[in-house]
Amino acid sequence: MMDDFASETDSDYTSYWRDWFISSRGNEYFCEIDEEYLTDRFNLTGLQTEVHYYQHALDLITDVFDLDCEDDMRETIEKSARHLYGLVHARYIVTTRGLVKMVEKFKKSDFGKCPRVHCDSQPLLPMGLSDVPYQKSVKLYCGRCEDIYNPKSSRHAQIDGAYFGTSFHNILFQVYPALIPQKSRRRYEPRVFGFRVHAGAALARWQAEERTDMRKRLKDANIGLDTTKLFIEDIDGQDSETNEEAIIKANTVEVPPPSTTVR
């Protein structure tokens, strides 16, 4: 990742680390963290144990790194610096200043637009499915359809979701309620030659799916094997209605007709 600065000296490289990180391809989702926030030790509480070479990584981010080391060591510190920046970034973007910067990127659609047709290119927001690093990659949240999507670019798909957290997108809409998009009530209706598909067909598909799901749940739970043997196994490929009739018959108690006395 240092190819862009191969012709620069070490001092030039360390003087522009944050600018280089933000402008690197694949890091468009990140905003620049204020130096005042990075130099406040309170904001970095608990990160010392999560990042290798923590102090060297922090020095690199804050442009005071002056350690003379080999290339392998520098690469390791560089990797730690990127990880530390991401963890601090998750904390920074929920602050007042951080939210302002992310809102500016949101309005410019820097995070992409919703691929759903009926959302009319609604701008997306980055979010994580876990606050723990190395668990889930970053996802994109649409405030109109309230669904999440994978990033289009493979570079963005490799970003750790913990660098944005699970609460950022909800906090942003709470602080800026005017940015909450109006929900779309339009839904796709399947049609054949311009005519809507009959509701009975959709109901039949739903019933078939529920029947298949019920078979699986009964088989997994090992419930009622004696009375539902035909229903579960269906080895001979019998019609499902025939199996259901067999179950009803097996669970029906026949009541004898009342006796009559002939006089």
C-alpha positions as CSV (number, residue, x, y, z in Angstrom):
1,M,0.0,0.0,0.0
2,M,3.0,2.2,0.0
3,D,3.6,2.1,-3.7
4,D,2.1,5.5,-4.2
5,F,4.8,7.0,-1.9
6,A,7.7,4.9,-3.2
7,S,9.5,8.0,-4.5
8,E,8.9,10.0,-1.3
9,T,11.3,10.2,1.6
10,D,10.3,8.7,5.0
11,S,9.7,12.2,6.5
12,D,7.4,13.1,3.6
13,Y,5.5,9.8,4.1
14,T,5.0,10.3,7.8
15,S,3.9,13.9,7.4
16,Y,0.9,12.9,5.2
17,W,-0.1,9.6,6.6
18,R,-3.8,10.5,7.3
19,D,-4.1,12.3,3.9
20,W,-2.6,9.3,2.2
21,F,-4.9,6.9,4.1
22,I,-8.1,8.8,3.3
23,S,-7.2,9.3,-0.4
24,S,-6.2,5.6,-0.9
25,R,-8.4,3.5,-3.1
26,G,-10.8,1.5,-1.0
27,N,-10.9,3.9,1.9
28,E,-13.5,6.3,0.6
29,Y,-15.9,5.3,3.4
30,F,-13.6,6.8,6.0
31,C,-13.6,10.4,7.1
32,E,-10.6,12.3,8.4
33,I,-10.3,12.2,12.2
34,D,-9.3,15.5,13.9
35,E,-5.9,15.5,15.4
36,E,-7.3,16.9,18.6
37,Y,-9.4,13.8,19.0
38,L,-6.5,11.5,18.3
39,T,-4.2,13.2,20.8
40,D,-6.8,13.0,23.6
41,R,-5.9,9.8,25.5
42,F,-9.4,9.6,26.9
43,N,-10.8,8.9,23.4
44,L,-8.4,6.0,23.0
45,T,-9.2,4.2,26.2
46,G,-9.0,0.4,26.0
47,L,-7.3,0.3,22.5
48,Q,-3.8,-0.3,23.9
49,T,-4.6,-4.0,24.4
50,E,-6.3,-4.4,20.9
51,V,-3.5,-3.1,18.7
52,H,0.0,-4.4,18.4
53,Y,2.7,-1.8,18.5
54,Y,0.1,0.6,19.7
55,Q,2.3,3.6,20.5
56,H,4.3,3.3,17.2
57,A,1.0,3.0,15.3
58,L,-0.4,6.1,17.1
59,D,2.8,8.0,16.4
60,L,2.5,7.1,12.7
61,I,-1.1,8.3,12.6
62,T,-0.3,11.6,14.3
63,D,2.7,12.3,12.1
64,V,5.4,12.0,14.9
65,F,6.8,8.6,13.9
66,D,10.6,8.8,13.7
67,L,11.6,5.2,14.4
68,D,14.4,3.9,12.2
69,C,13.4,0.3,11.5
70,E,13.5,-2.3,8.8
71,D,10.9,-2.6,6.1
72,D,9.2,-5.7,7.7
73,M,8.9,-3.9,11.0
74,R,7.5,-0.7,9.3
75,E,5.0,-2.8,7.4
76,T,3.8,-4.4,10.6
77,I,3.4,-0.9,12.2
78,E,1.6,0.3,9.2
79,K,-0.9,-2.5,9.4
80,S,-1.4,-1.7,13.1
81,A,-1.9,1.9,12.3
82,R,-4.7,1.2,9.8
83,H,-6.4,-1.1,12.4
84,L,-6.0,1.6,15.1
85,Y,-7.4,4.3,12.8
86,G,-10.4,2.1,12.1
87,L,-11.2,1.5,15.7
88,V,-10.9,5.2,16.6
89,H,-13.0,6.0,13.5
90,A,-15.9,4.0,14.9
91,R,-15.8,6.2,18.0
92,Y,-15.3,9.4,16.2
93,I,-18.2,9.2,13.7
94,V,-20.7,9.2,16.5
95,T,-19.4,12.5,17.9
96,T,-20.8,15.8,16.8
97,R,-17.9,16.6,14.6
98,G,-17.7,13.1,13.2
99,L,-21.4,13.1,12.3
100,V,-21.1,16.4,10.5
101,K,-18.4,15.0,8.3
102,M,-20.3,11.8,7.6
103,V,-23.4,13.7,6.7
104,E,-21.5,15.6,4.1
105,K,-20.3,12.3,2.6
106,F,-23.9,11.0,2.8
107,K,-25.3,13.9,0.9
108,K,-22.7,13.4,-1.8
109,S,-23.6,9.7,-2.0
110,D,-20.0,8.8,-1.3
111,F,-21.2,5.5,0.2
112,G,-23.2,4.5,-2.9
113,K,-26.9,4.4,-3.8
114,C,-29.5,1.8,-3.0
115,P,-29.7,-0.8,-5.8
116,R,-33.5,-1.3,-5.2
117,V,-35.5,0.2,-8.1
118,H,-38.3,1.6,-6.0
119,C,-35.8,3.4,-3.6
120,D,-35.0,5.9,-6.4
121,S,-31.2,5.9,-5.8
122,Q,-31.4,6.6,-2.1
123,P,-27.9,7.3,-0.7
124,L,-26.6,4.6,1.6
125,L,-24.8,4.6,4.9
126,P,-22.0,2.2,6.0
127,M,-22.7,0.0,9.0
128,G,-21.3,-3.0,10.8
129,L,-23.1,-6.2,11.9
130,S,-20.7,-6.5,14.8
131,D,-18.8,-4.1,17.0
132,V,-16.1,-6.8,17.5
133,P,-13.2,-6.6,14.9
134,Y,-12.6,-9.4,12.4
135,Q,-16.2,-10.7,12.6
136,K,-18.1,-9.1,9.8
137,S,-17.3,-6.9,6.8
138,V,-18.9,-3.5,6.3
139,K,-22.5,-3.4,4.9
140,L,-24.6,-0.6,3.4
141,Y,-27.9,0.5,5.0
142,C,-30.7,2.1,3.1
143,G,-33.0,4.4,5.1
144,R,-35.8,4.1,2.6
145,C,-36.4,0.4,2.4
146,E,-34.6,-0.2,5.7
147,D,-32.5,-3.1,4.3
148,I,-28.8,-3.7,4.1
149,Y,-26.6,-4.5,1.0
150,N,-23.1,-5.6,0.2
151,P,-20.8,-3.0,-1.3
152,K,-20.3,-3.2,-5.0
153,S,-16.5,-2.8,-4.9
154,S,-14.4,-5.7,-3.7
155,R,-12.1,-3.1,-2.0
156,H,-14.9,-1.8,0.1
157,A,-16.2,-5.3,0.9
158,Q,-12.9,-6.1,2.7
159,I,-13.3,-3.2,5.2
160,D,-14.1,-4.4,8.7
161,G,-17.6,-3.5,9.8
162,A,-16.4,-2.8,13.3
163,Y,-14.7,0.4,11.9
164,F,-18.3,1.9,11.6
165,G,-20.1,0.0,14.4
166,T,-23.7,-1.2,14.6
167,S,-25.2,2.1,15.9
168,F,-23.8,4.8,13.7
169,H,-26.5,4.9,11.0
170,N,-29.3,4.9,13.6
171,I,-27.6,7.7,15.6
172,L,-27.2,9.8,12.5
173,F,-30.9,9.7,11.7
174,Q,-31.8,10.5,15.3
175,V,-29.5,13.5,15.3
176,Y,-30.6,14.6,11.8
177,P,-34.3,13.5,11.5
178,A,-34.7,15.7,8.5
179,L,-32.5,13.2,6.6
180,I,-34.8,10.3,7.2
181,P,-36.2,9.4,3.8
182,Q,-39.9,8.9,3.2
183,K,-40.7,5.2,3.1
184,S,-41.6,3.8,-0.3
185,R,-45.0,2.1,-0.5
186,R,-44.4,0.9,-4.0
187,R,-44.0,-2.9,-4.4
188,Y,-43.3,-5.0,-7.4
189,E,-46.4,-6.9,-8.6
190,P,-45.8,-9.9,-10.8
191,R,-47.7,-9.8,-14.1
192,V,-48.3,-12.0,-17.1
193,F,-48.9,-10.1,-20.3
194,G,-49.9,-7.1,-18.3
195,F,-52.3,-9.0,-16.0
196,R,-51.6,-9.5,-12.3
197,V,-50.8,-13.0,-11.2
198,H,-53.9,-14.5,-9.4
199,A,-53.6,-14.3,-5.7
200,G,-54.5,-18.0,-5.5
201,A,-51.2,-18.9,-7.1
202,A,-49.3,-16.9,-4.5
203,L,-51.3,-18.6,-1.8
204,A,-50.5,-22.0,-3.2
205,R,-46.8,-21.3,-3.3
206,W,-46.9,-20.1,0.3
207,Q,-48.8,-23.2,1.4
208,A,-46.2,-25.4,-0.4
209,E,-43.3,-23.6,1.3
210,E,-45.0,-23.9,4.7
211,R,-45.7,-27.6,4.2
212,T,-42.1,-28.3,3.2
213,D,-40.9,-26.3,6.2
214,M,-43.2,-28.2,8.6
215,R,-41.9,-31.5,7.3
216,K,-38.4,-30.5,8.0
217,R,-39.2,-29.2,11.5
218,L,-41.0,-32.4,12.4
219,K,-38.2,-34.5,11.1
220,D,-35.5,-32.5,12.9
221,A,-37.5,-32.6,16.1
222,N,-38.2,-36.4,15.7
223,I,-41.8,-35.7,16.7
224,G,-44.7,-38.2,16.1
225,L,-42.8,-40.7,14.0
226,D,-45.5,-43.3,14.4
227,T,-48.4,-41.2,13.2
228,T,-46.5,-39.1,10.8
229,K,-44.3,-41.7,9.2
230,L,-45.9,-41.3,5.8
231,F,-45.9,-37.5,6.2
232,I,-42.2,-37.2,7.0
233,E,-40.5,-39.8,4.8
234,D,-42.7,-39.5,1.7
235,I,-40.4,-42.2,0.2
236,D,-42.7,-43.3,-2.5
237,G,-43.3,-39.7,-3.7
238,Q,-47.0,-39.8,-2.7
239,D,-49.1,-36.8,-3.0
240,S,-48.9,-34.5,0.1
241,E,-52.6,-34.3,0.4
242,T,-52.7,-38.1,0.7
243,N,-50.2,-38.0,3.5
244,E,-52.1,-35.3,5.3
245,E,-55.2,-37.4,5.1
246,A,-53.3,-40.3,6.6
247,I,-52.2,-38.2,9.5
248,I,-55.7,-36.9,10.1
249,K,-57.1,-40.4,10.0
250,A,-54.4,-41.7,12.4
251,N,-55.2,-39.1,14.9
252,T,-59.0,-39.3,14.7
253,V,-60.8,-41.3,17.3
254,E,-63.8,-43.0,16.0
255,V,-66.9,-42.6,18.1
256,P,-69.3,-45.5,17.9
257,P,-72.9,-44.6,17.0
258,P,-75.4,-44.6,19.9
259,S,-77.0,-47.9,20.6
260,T,-80.6,-48.3,19.8
261,T,-83.0,-50.6,21.6
262,V,-85.6,-52.3,19.5
263,R,-88.7,-53.0,21.4
